PDB file of C-alpha atoms in Angstrom:
ATOM      1  CA  MET A 904       0.065   0.088  -0.152  1.00 90.00           C
ATOM      2  CA  ARG A 905       1.302   3.312  -0.882  1.00 92.00           C
ATOM      3  CA  VAL A 906       0.634   6.437   1.585  1.00 95.00           C
ATOM      4  CA  VAL A 907       1.311   9.955   0.106  1.00 96.00           C
ATOM      5  CA  LEU A 908       1.706  12.644   3.088  1.00 97.00           C
ATOM      6  CA  LEU A 909       1.664  15.987   1.609  1.00 98.00           C
ATOM      7  CA  ARG A 910       2.239  19.198   3.489  1.00 98.00           C
ATOM      8  CA  HIS A 911      -0.681  21.901   2.873  1.00 98.00           C
ATOM      9  CA  ALA A 912       0.015  24.550   0.254  1.00 98.00           C
ATOM     10  CA  GLU A 913       1.427  28.236   1.517  1.00 98.00           C
ATOM     11  CA  THR A 914      -0.331  30.400   3.506  1.00 98.00           C
ATOM     12  CA  ASP A 915       0.391  34.097   5.014  1.00 98.00           C
ATOM     13  CA  ARG A 916       2.521  32.546   7.891  1.00 97.00           C
ATOM     14  CA  ASN A 917       4.495  30.874   5.570  1.00 97.00           C
ATOM     15  CA  ALA A 918       5.344  33.271   3.153  1.00 97.00           C
ATOM     16  CA  ALA A 919       6.312  35.175   6.335  1.00 97.00           C
ATOM     17  CA  ASP A 920       8.343  32.483   7.833  1.00 95.00           C
ATOM     18  CA  ARG A 921       6.358  32.660  11.014  1.00 97.00           C
ATOM     19  CA  PHE A 922       5.380  29.788  13.127  1.00 96.00           C
ATOM     20  CA  GLN A 923       2.021  28.875  12.651  1.00 95.00           C
ATOM     21  CA  GLY A 924       1.268  25.826  14.644  1.00 96.00           C
ATOM     22  CA  GLN A 925      -2.543  25.469  15.541  1.00 95.00           C
ATOM     23  CA  ALA A 926      -3.663  28.882  14.150  1.00 95.00           C
ATOM     24  CA  ASP A 927      -6.231  28.265  11.787  1.00 96.00           C
ATOM     25  CA  ILE A 928      -4.499  30.146   8.909  1.00 96.00           C
ATOM     26  CA  PRO A 929      -5.821  29.755   5.271  1.00 98.00           C
ATOM     27  CA  LEU A 930      -4.178  29.157   2.189  1.00 98.00           C
ATOM     28  CA  ASN A 931      -2.993  32.762   0.534  1.00 98.00           C
ATOM     29  CA  ASP A 932      -3.224  32.856  -2.878  1.00 98.00           C
ATOM     30  CA  GLU A 933       0.031  31.639  -4.350  1.00 98.00           C
ATOM     31  CA  GLY A 934      -0.859  28.507  -1.642  1.00 98.00           C
ATOM     32  CA  VAL A 935      -4.129  27.955  -3.966  1.00 98.00           C
ATOM     33  CA  ARG A 936      -1.967  28.053  -6.691  1.00 98.00           C
ATOM     34  CA  GLN A 937       0.271  25.548  -5.181  1.00 98.00           C
ATOM     35  CA  ALA A 938      -2.628  23.028  -3.981  1.00 98.00           C
ATOM     36  CA  GLN A 939      -4.337  23.145  -7.836  1.00 98.00           C
ATOM     37  CA  ARG A 940      -0.597  22.473  -9.434  1.00 97.00           C
ATOM     38  CA  ALA A 941      -0.328  19.431  -6.908  1.00 97.00           C
ATOM     39  CA  ALA A 942      -3.614  18.177  -7.717  1.00 97.00           C
ATOM     40  CA  ARG A 943      -3.290  18.447 -11.252  1.00 95.00           C
ATOM     41  CA  SER A 944       0.136  16.570 -10.962  1.00 93.00           C
ATOM     42  CA  LEU A 945      -1.085  13.359  -9.071  1.00 94.00           C
ATOM     43  CA  PRO A 946      -2.116  10.624 -11.973  1.00 90.00           C
ATOM     44  CA  PRO A 947      -5.546   9.215 -11.334  1.00 86.00           C
ATOM     45  CA  GLY A 948      -5.581   5.559 -10.570  1.00 82.00           C
ATOM     46  CA  ASP A 949      -6.312   3.600  -7.593  1.00 86.00           C
ATOM     47  CA  TRP A 950      -6.979   6.179  -4.892  1.00 94.00           C
ATOM     48  CA  ALA A 951      -9.329   5.280  -2.439  1.00 94.00           C
ATOM     49  CA  ALA A 952      -9.718   8.820  -0.808  1.00 96.00           C
ATOM     50  CA  VAL A 953      -8.030  11.932   0.402  1.00 98.00           C
ATOM     51  CA  TYR A 954      -7.749  12.200   4.411  1.00 98.00           C
ATOM     52  CA  SER A 955      -6.781  15.455   5.934  1.00 98.00           C
ATOM     53  CA  SER A 956      -6.003  17.416   9.013  1.00 98.00           C
ATOM     54  CA  PRO A 957      -9.513  19.920   9.918  1.00 98.00           C
ATOM     55  CA  MET A 958      -7.340  22.701   9.518  1.00 98.00           C
ATOM     56  CA  ALA A 959      -8.150  25.345   6.919  1.00 98.00           C
ATOM     57  CA  ARG A 960      -4.561  25.344   5.107  1.00 98.00           C
ATOM     58  CA  ALA A 961      -4.803  21.376   5.051  1.00 98.00           C
ATOM     59  CA  ALA A 962      -8.658  20.759   4.235  1.00 98.00           C
ATOM     60  CA  GLN A 963      -8.380  22.976   1.326  1.00 98.00           C
ATOM     61  CA  THR A 964      -5.400  21.626  -0.042  1.00 98.00           C
ATOM     62  CA  ALA A 965      -7.020  18.098   0.391  1.00 98.00           C
ATOM     63  CA  ALA A 966     -10.463  19.439  -1.182  1.00 98.00           C
ATOM     64  CA  TYR A 967      -8.481  20.280  -4.600  1.00 98.00           C
ATOM     65  CA  ALA A 968      -6.924  16.827  -4.632  1.00 98.00           C
ATOM     66  CA  ALA A 969     -10.311  14.959  -3.975  1.00 97.00           C
ATOM     67  CA  GLY A 970     -11.671  17.023  -6.586  1.00 97.00           C
ATOM     68  CA  ARG A 971      -9.041  15.995  -9.037  1.00 96.00           C
ATOM     69  CA  LEU A 972      -9.206  12.421  -8.140  1.00 96.00           C
ATOM     70  CA  ASP A 973     -12.729  12.281  -7.620  1.00 96.00           C
ATOM     71  CA  VAL A 974     -12.335  10.383  -4.506  1.00 96.00           C
ATOM     72  CA  PRO A 975     -14.064  10.927  -0.765  1.00 97.00           C
ATOM     73  CA  HIS A 976     -12.470  13.937   1.466  1.00 98.00           C
ATOM     74  CA  HIS A 977     -12.313  12.869   5.144  1.00 98.00           C
ATOM     75  CA  ARG A 978     -11.218  15.305   7.953  1.00 98.00           C
ATOM     76  CA  VAL A 979      -9.731  13.714  11.063  1.00 98.00           C
ATOM     77  CA  ASP A 980      -9.195  16.090  13.993  1.00 98.00           C
ATOM     78  CA  ASP A 981      -5.958  14.628  15.145  1.00 97.00           C
ATOM     79  CA  LEU A 982      -4.356  14.851  11.658  1.00 98.00           C
ATOM     80  CA  ARG A 983      -3.903  18.628  12.935  1.00 98.00           C
ATOM     81  CA  GLU A 984      -0.345  20.312  13.375  1.00 98.00           C
ATOM     82  CA  ARG A 985       1.579  20.512  16.552  1.00 97.00           C
ATOM     83  CA  HIS A 986       0.482  23.013  19.068  1.00 97.00           C
ATOM     84  CA  LEU A 987       3.129  25.527  19.442  1.00 97.00           C
ATOM     85  CA  GLY A 988       1.308  27.643  22.297  1.00 97.00           C
ATOM     86  CA  SER A 989       3.673  31.051  22.916  1.00 95.00           C
ATOM     87  CA  LEU A 990       5.867  30.333  19.989  1.00 96.00           C
ATOM     88  CA  ASP A 991       3.014  30.754  17.447  1.00 95.00           C
ATOM     89  CA  GLY A 992       3.324  33.605  15.135  1.00 96.00           C
ATOM     90  CA  LEU A 993       6.545  34.744  16.394  1.00 97.00           C
ATOM     91  CA  SER A 994       9.179  35.151  13.208  1.00 97.00           C
ATOM     92  CA  ARG A 995      11.051  32.120  12.853  1.00 94.00           C
ATOM     93  CA  ALA A 996      14.360  33.766  11.389  1.00 94.00           C
ATOM     94  CA  GLU A 997      14.030  36.340  14.975  1.00 96.00           C
ATOM     95  CA  PHE A 998      13.592  32.981  17.027  1.00 95.00           C
ATOM     96  CA  ALA A 999      16.446  31.327  15.697  1.00 95.00           C
ATOM     97  CA  ARG A1000      18.943  34.372  16.420  1.00 96.00           C
ATOM     98  CA  SER A1001      17.575  35.073  19.981  1.00 96.00           C
ATOM     99  CA  ARG A1002      16.956  31.671  21.343  1.00 96.00           C
ATOM    100  CA  PRO A1003      19.116  29.297  19.321  1.00 95.00           C
ATOM    101  CA  ALA A1004      19.780  26.273  22.000  1.00 95.00           C
ATOM    102  CA  THR A1005      15.509  26.689  22.656  1.00 95.00           C
ATOM    103  CA  LEU A1006      14.942  26.285  18.586  1.00 93.00           C
ATOM    104  CA  ARG A1007      17.239  23.217  18.260  1.00 91.00           C
ATOM    105  CA  ARG A1008      15.417  21.989  21.116  1.00 93.00           C
ATOM    106  CA  LEU A1009      11.853  22.341  19.387  1.00 93.00           C
ATOM    107  CA  LEU A1010      13.054  20.999  16.327  1.00 88.00           C
ATOM    108  CA  GLU A1011      15.083  17.938  17.678  1.00 87.00           C
ATOM    109  CA  ASP A1012      14.436  17.172  21.436  1.00 92.00           C
ATOM    110  CA  PRO A1013      10.833  15.395  21.102  1.00 91.00           C
ATOM    111  CA  GLY A1014      10.549  15.905  24.733  1.00 94.00           C
ATOM    112  CA  TYR A1015      10.291  19.447  24.965  1.00 96.00           C
ATOM    113  CA  ALA A1016       6.965  21.342  25.057  1.00 97.00           C
ATOM    114  CA  PRO A1017       7.073  25.081  24.292  1.00 96.00           C
ATOM    115  CA  PRO A1018       5.145  27.095  26.954  1.00 96.00           C
ATOM    116  CA  GLY A1019       1.321  26.361  26.559  1.00 96.00           C
ATOM    117  CA  GLY A1020       2.200  23.745  23.861  1.00 97.00           C
ATOM    118  CA  GLU A1021       2.832  20.328  22.636  1.00 97.00           C
ATOM    119  CA  SER A1022       5.415  17.856  23.227  1.00 97.00           C
ATOM    120  CA  GLY A1023       7.311  16.349  20.197  1.00 95.00           C
ATOM    121  CA  HIS A1024       6.705  13.180  21.353  1.00 94.00           C
ATOM    122  CA  ALA A1025       2.735  14.145  22.028  1.00 95.00           C
ATOM    123  CA  ALA A1026       2.168  15.223  18.853  1.00 96.00           C
ATOM    124  CA  ARG A1027       4.377  12.305  17.358  1.00 94.00           C
ATOM    125  CA  VAL A1028       1.871   9.572  19.225  1.00 94.00           C
ATOM    126  CA  ARG A1029      -1.069  11.830  18.520  1.00 96.00           C
ATOM    127  CA  PHE A1030      -0.763  11.890  14.697  1.00 96.00           C
ATOM    128  CA  CYS A1031       0.611   8.099  14.323  1.00 95.00           C
ATOM    129  CA  ALA A1032      -2.444   6.943  16.115  1.00 94.00           C
ATOM    130  CA  ALA A1033      -4.429   8.847  13.526  1.00 96.00           C
ATOM    131  CA  LEU A1034      -2.540   8.005  10.928  1.00 97.00           C
ATOM    132  CA  HIS A1035      -3.029   4.165  11.953  1.00 96.00           C
ATOM    133  CA  GLU A1036      -6.436   4.368  11.942  1.00 95.00           C
ATOM    134  CA  VAL A1037      -6.551   6.025   8.208  1.00 96.00           C
ATOM    135  CA  LEU A1038      -4.663   3.008   7.328  1.00 95.00           C
ATOM    136  CA  ALA A1039      -6.964   0.526   9.075  1.00 94.00           C
ATOM    137  CA  ALA A1040      -9.875   2.020   7.166  1.00 94.00           C
ATOM    138  CA  GLU A1041      -8.135   1.899   3.695  1.00 93.00           C
ATOM    139  CA  ARG A1042      -6.620  -1.534   4.476  1.00 90.00           C
ATOM    140  CA  THR A1043      -7.358  -2.828   0.969  1.00 83.00           C
ATOM    141  CA  ALA A1044      -6.633   0.468  -1.169  1.00 82.00           C
ATOM    142  CA  GLY A1045      -3.569   1.070  -3.074  1.00 86.00           C
ATOM    143  CA  GLN A1046      -2.843   4.285  -2.692  1.00 93.00           C
ATOM    144  CA  VAL A1047      -4.014   7.060   0.015  1.00 96.00           C
ATOM    145  CA  LEU A1048      -3.320  10.639   0.266  1.00 97.00           C
ATOM    146  CA  VAL A1049      -2.944  12.215   3.695  1.00 98.00           C
ATOM    147  CA  VAL A1050      -2.899  16.297   3.644  1.00 98.00           C
ATOM    148  CA  ALA A1051      -1.033  17.006   7.118  1.00 98.00           C
ATOM    149  CA  HIS A1052       0.996  19.721   8.095  1.00 98.00           C
ATOM    150  CA  GLY A1053       4.945  20.176   8.078  1.00 95.00           C
ATOM    151  CA  GLY A1054       5.726  19.803  12.021  1.00 95.00           C
ATOM    152  CA  VAL A1055       4.060  16.678  12.553  1.00 96.00           C
ATOM    153  CA  LEU A1056       5.631  15.114   9.318  1.00 95.00           C
ATOM    154  CA  ASN A1057       8.700  16.218  10.304  1.00 92.00           C
ATOM    155  CA  LEU A1058       8.181  14.103  13.730  1.00 92.00           C
ATOM    156  CA  LEU A1059       7.076  10.972  11.684  1.00 92.00           C
ATOM    157  CA  ALA A1060       9.919  11.625   9.259  1.00 89.00           C
ATOM    158  CA  ARG A1061      12.762  12.165  11.809  1.00 87.00           C
ATOM    159  CA  ALA A1062      11.583   8.738  13.540  1.00 86.00           C
ATOM    160  CA  LEU A1063      11.758   6.417  10.563  1.00 87.00           C
ATOM    161  CA  PRO A1064      14.940   4.931   8.871  1.00 84.00           C
ATOM    162  CA  ALA A1065      16.359   7.396   5.837  1.00 73.00           C
ATOM    163  CA  ALA A1066      15.506   5.276   2.962  1.00 63.00           C
ATOM    164  CA  GLY A1067      19.514   5.620   1.270  1.00 57.00           C
ATOM    165  CA  ASP A1068      19.591   9.268   1.457  1.00 54.00           C
ATOM    166  CA  GLU A1069      20.454  11.089   4.296  1.00 53.00           C
ATOM    167  CA  PRO A1070      17.800  11.632   6.955  1.00 55.00           C
ATOM    168  CA  PRO A1071      15.442  14.174   7.179  1.00 60.00           C
ATOM    169  CA  ARG A1072      16.769  17.517   8.691  1.00 61.00           C
ATOM    170  CA  LEU A1073      14.910  20.491   7.254  1.00 70.00           C
ATOM    171  CA  MET A1074      11.287  21.006   7.085  1.00 80.00           C
ATOM    172  CA  VAL A1075       9.402  19.522   4.588  1.00 91.00           C
ATOM    173  CA  GLY A1076       8.441  22.519   2.059  1.00 94.00           C
ATOM    174  CA  THR A1077       4.873  23.573   1.413  1.00 96.00           C
ATOM    175  CA  CYS A1078       2.844  20.977  -0.762  1.00 96.00           C
ATOM    176  CA  ARG A1079       6.059  18.489  -0.983  1.00 96.00           C
ATOM    177  CA  ALA A1080       5.422  14.850   0.484  1.00 95.00           C
ATOM    178  CA  LEU A1081       6.616  12.218   2.305  1.00 93.00           C
ATOM    179  CA  CYS A1082       6.066   9.023   0.393  1.00 92.00           C
ATOM    180  CA  LEU A1083       5.739   5.552   2.454  1.00 93.00           C
ATOM    181  CA  ASP A1084       4.862   2.086   2.170  1.00 92.00           C
ATOM    182  CA  ALA A1085       2.638   0.268   4.493  1.00 93.00           C
ATOM    183  CA  GLU A1086       2.022  -3.307   5.015  1.00 92.00           C
ATOM    184  CA  TRP A1087       0.173  -5.199   7.974  1.00 92.00           C
ATOM    185  CA  THR A1088       1.324  -7.787  10.211  1.00 90.00           C
ATOM    186  CA  ALA A1089      -0.357 -10.731  11.513  1.00 88.00           C
ATOM    187  CA  GLN A1090      -1.904  -8.791  14.503  1.00 87.00           C
ATOM    188  CA  GLY A1091      -3.203  -6.247  12.323  1.00 87.00           C
ATOM    189  CA  ARG A1092      -0.935  -3.357  13.121  1.00 90.00           C
ATOM    190  CA  ALA A1093       0.239  -1.007  10.511  1.00 92.00           C
ATOM    191  CA  ARG A1094       3.733  -0.844   9.596  1.00 93.00           C
ATOM    192  CA  VAL A1095       5.166   1.858   7.708  1.00 94.00           C
ATOM    193  CA  ALA A1096       8.292   2.418   5.580  1.00 92.00           C
ATOM    194  CA  LEU A1097      10.293   6.068   4.681  1.00 91.00           C
ATOM    195  CA  ARG A1098      10.896   5.406   0.639  1.00 89.00           C
ATOM    196  CA  ARG A1099      11.316   9.294  -0.147  1.00 88.00           C
ATOM    197  CA  TRP A1100      10.852  13.046   1.809  1.00 88.00           C
ATOM    198  CA  ASN A1101      10.323  15.816   0.744  1.00 91.00           C
ATOM    199  CA  ALA A1102       9.226  15.090  -2.739  1.00 91.00           C
ATOM    200  CA  ASP A1103       7.251  15.854  -5.216  1.00 92.00           C
ATOM    201  CA  PRO A1104       3.779  14.445  -4.631  1.00 92.00           C
ATOM    202  CA  ARG A1105       3.867  12.905  -8.051  1.00 89.00           C
ATOM    203  CA  GLU A1106       6.752  10.848  -7.558  1.00 87.00           C
ATOM    204  CA  CYS A1107       5.498   9.193  -4.655  1.00 85.00           C
ATOM    205  CA  ALA A1108       1.982   7.944  -6.845  1.00 75.00           C
ATOM    206  CA  THR A1109       4.380   5.011  -8.626  1.00 64.00           C
ATOM    207  CA  THR A1110       4.550   1.063  -7.897  1.00 53.00           C
ATOM    208  CA  ASP A1111       7.969   0.854  -8.127  1.00 61.00           C
ATOM    209  CA  ARG A1112       9.935  -1.324  -5.925  1.00 58.00           C
ATOM    210  CA  PRO A1113      12.533  -0.411  -3.781  1.00 54.00           C
ATOM    211  CA  ARG A1114      16.041  -0.812  -4.692  1.00 55.00           C
ATOM    212  CA  THR A1115      17.532  -1.706  -1.563  1.00 60.00           C
ATOM    213  CA  PRO A1116      15.531  -3.007   1.598  1.00 66.00           C
ATOM    214  CA  VAL A1117      13.723  -0.406   3.506  1.00 75.00           C
ATOM    215  CA  THR A1118      12.993  -0.659   7.175  1.00 85.00           C
ATOM    216  CA  PHE A1119       9.147  -0.923   8.217  1.00 89.00           C
ATOM    217  CA  VAL A1120       8.199   0.849  12.087  1.00 88.00           C
ATOM    218  CA  ASP A1121       5.280   0.183  13.771  1.00 90.00           C
ATOM    219  CA  LEU A1122       2.732   3.107  13.779  1.00 88.00           C
ATOM    220  CA  VAL A1123       0.995   1.341  16.898  1.00 78.00           C
ATOM    221  CA  ASP A1124       4.237   1.948  18.616  1.00 76.00           C
ATOM    222  CA  HIS A1125       4.679   5.168  17.771  1.00 56.00           C
ATOM    223  CA  ALA A1126       8.031   4.621  15.624  1.00 51.00           C
ATOM    224  CA  LYS A1127       9.615   2.767  18.511  1.00 52.00           C
ATOM    225  CA  GLU A1128       9.861  -0.488  17.337  1.00 45.00           C
ATOM    226  CA  VAL A1129      11.974  -1.215  14.224  1.00 41.00           C
ATOM    227  CA  THR A1130      12.119  -4.388  12.150  1.00 43.00           C
ATOM    228  CA  HIS A1131      14.070  -4.580   9.096  1.00 40.00           C
ATOM    229  CA  THR A1132      12.787  -6.698   6.266  1.00 42.00           C
TER     230      THR A1132
END
């Protein structure tokens, strides 16, 4: 099963390089164009459905894709972005200059929670549980598109072994994708393997097999149990 995890298109806060968190910001004009281009790039085929965070920027991006693919669009609350608390709305560049150590903790320490916000670990657990429910609902599907947010996508990507390239370190771009393969254990638990990150979504919507072995991670255990295949 192929899973395409797409980051939403651009908002005004993205363009201004400000933390966005759970502020419900819609797409700007460029974001609408990005979402439309991404939707047009997805090849029709064995898509089962489009799932998204209910936040405006993700739901809008997903709606264009669902219309293009002619499949249902489902909103799942726990696919929403990490809560950034008091950081919400701050300039990333200014924060990086004034508090570089805190920025590193935000990006690299899953136990860190900004004041009033959510730790990386809590956000990843929540997101992985929601993703598992999505995959369980579409277990016999060929491909599923999930539209979410840069923060939670990066938390997942950093918890998955890289597929040959350098591990993900930078935020996945707007309307860029993580490409996963999913399989099921005998106990009915979904395992996923990272095939590509920060990719053009149309690069993910293929059925090519990996040239080298990939590493599957158990989503139920929130990216902690690793089995090599």
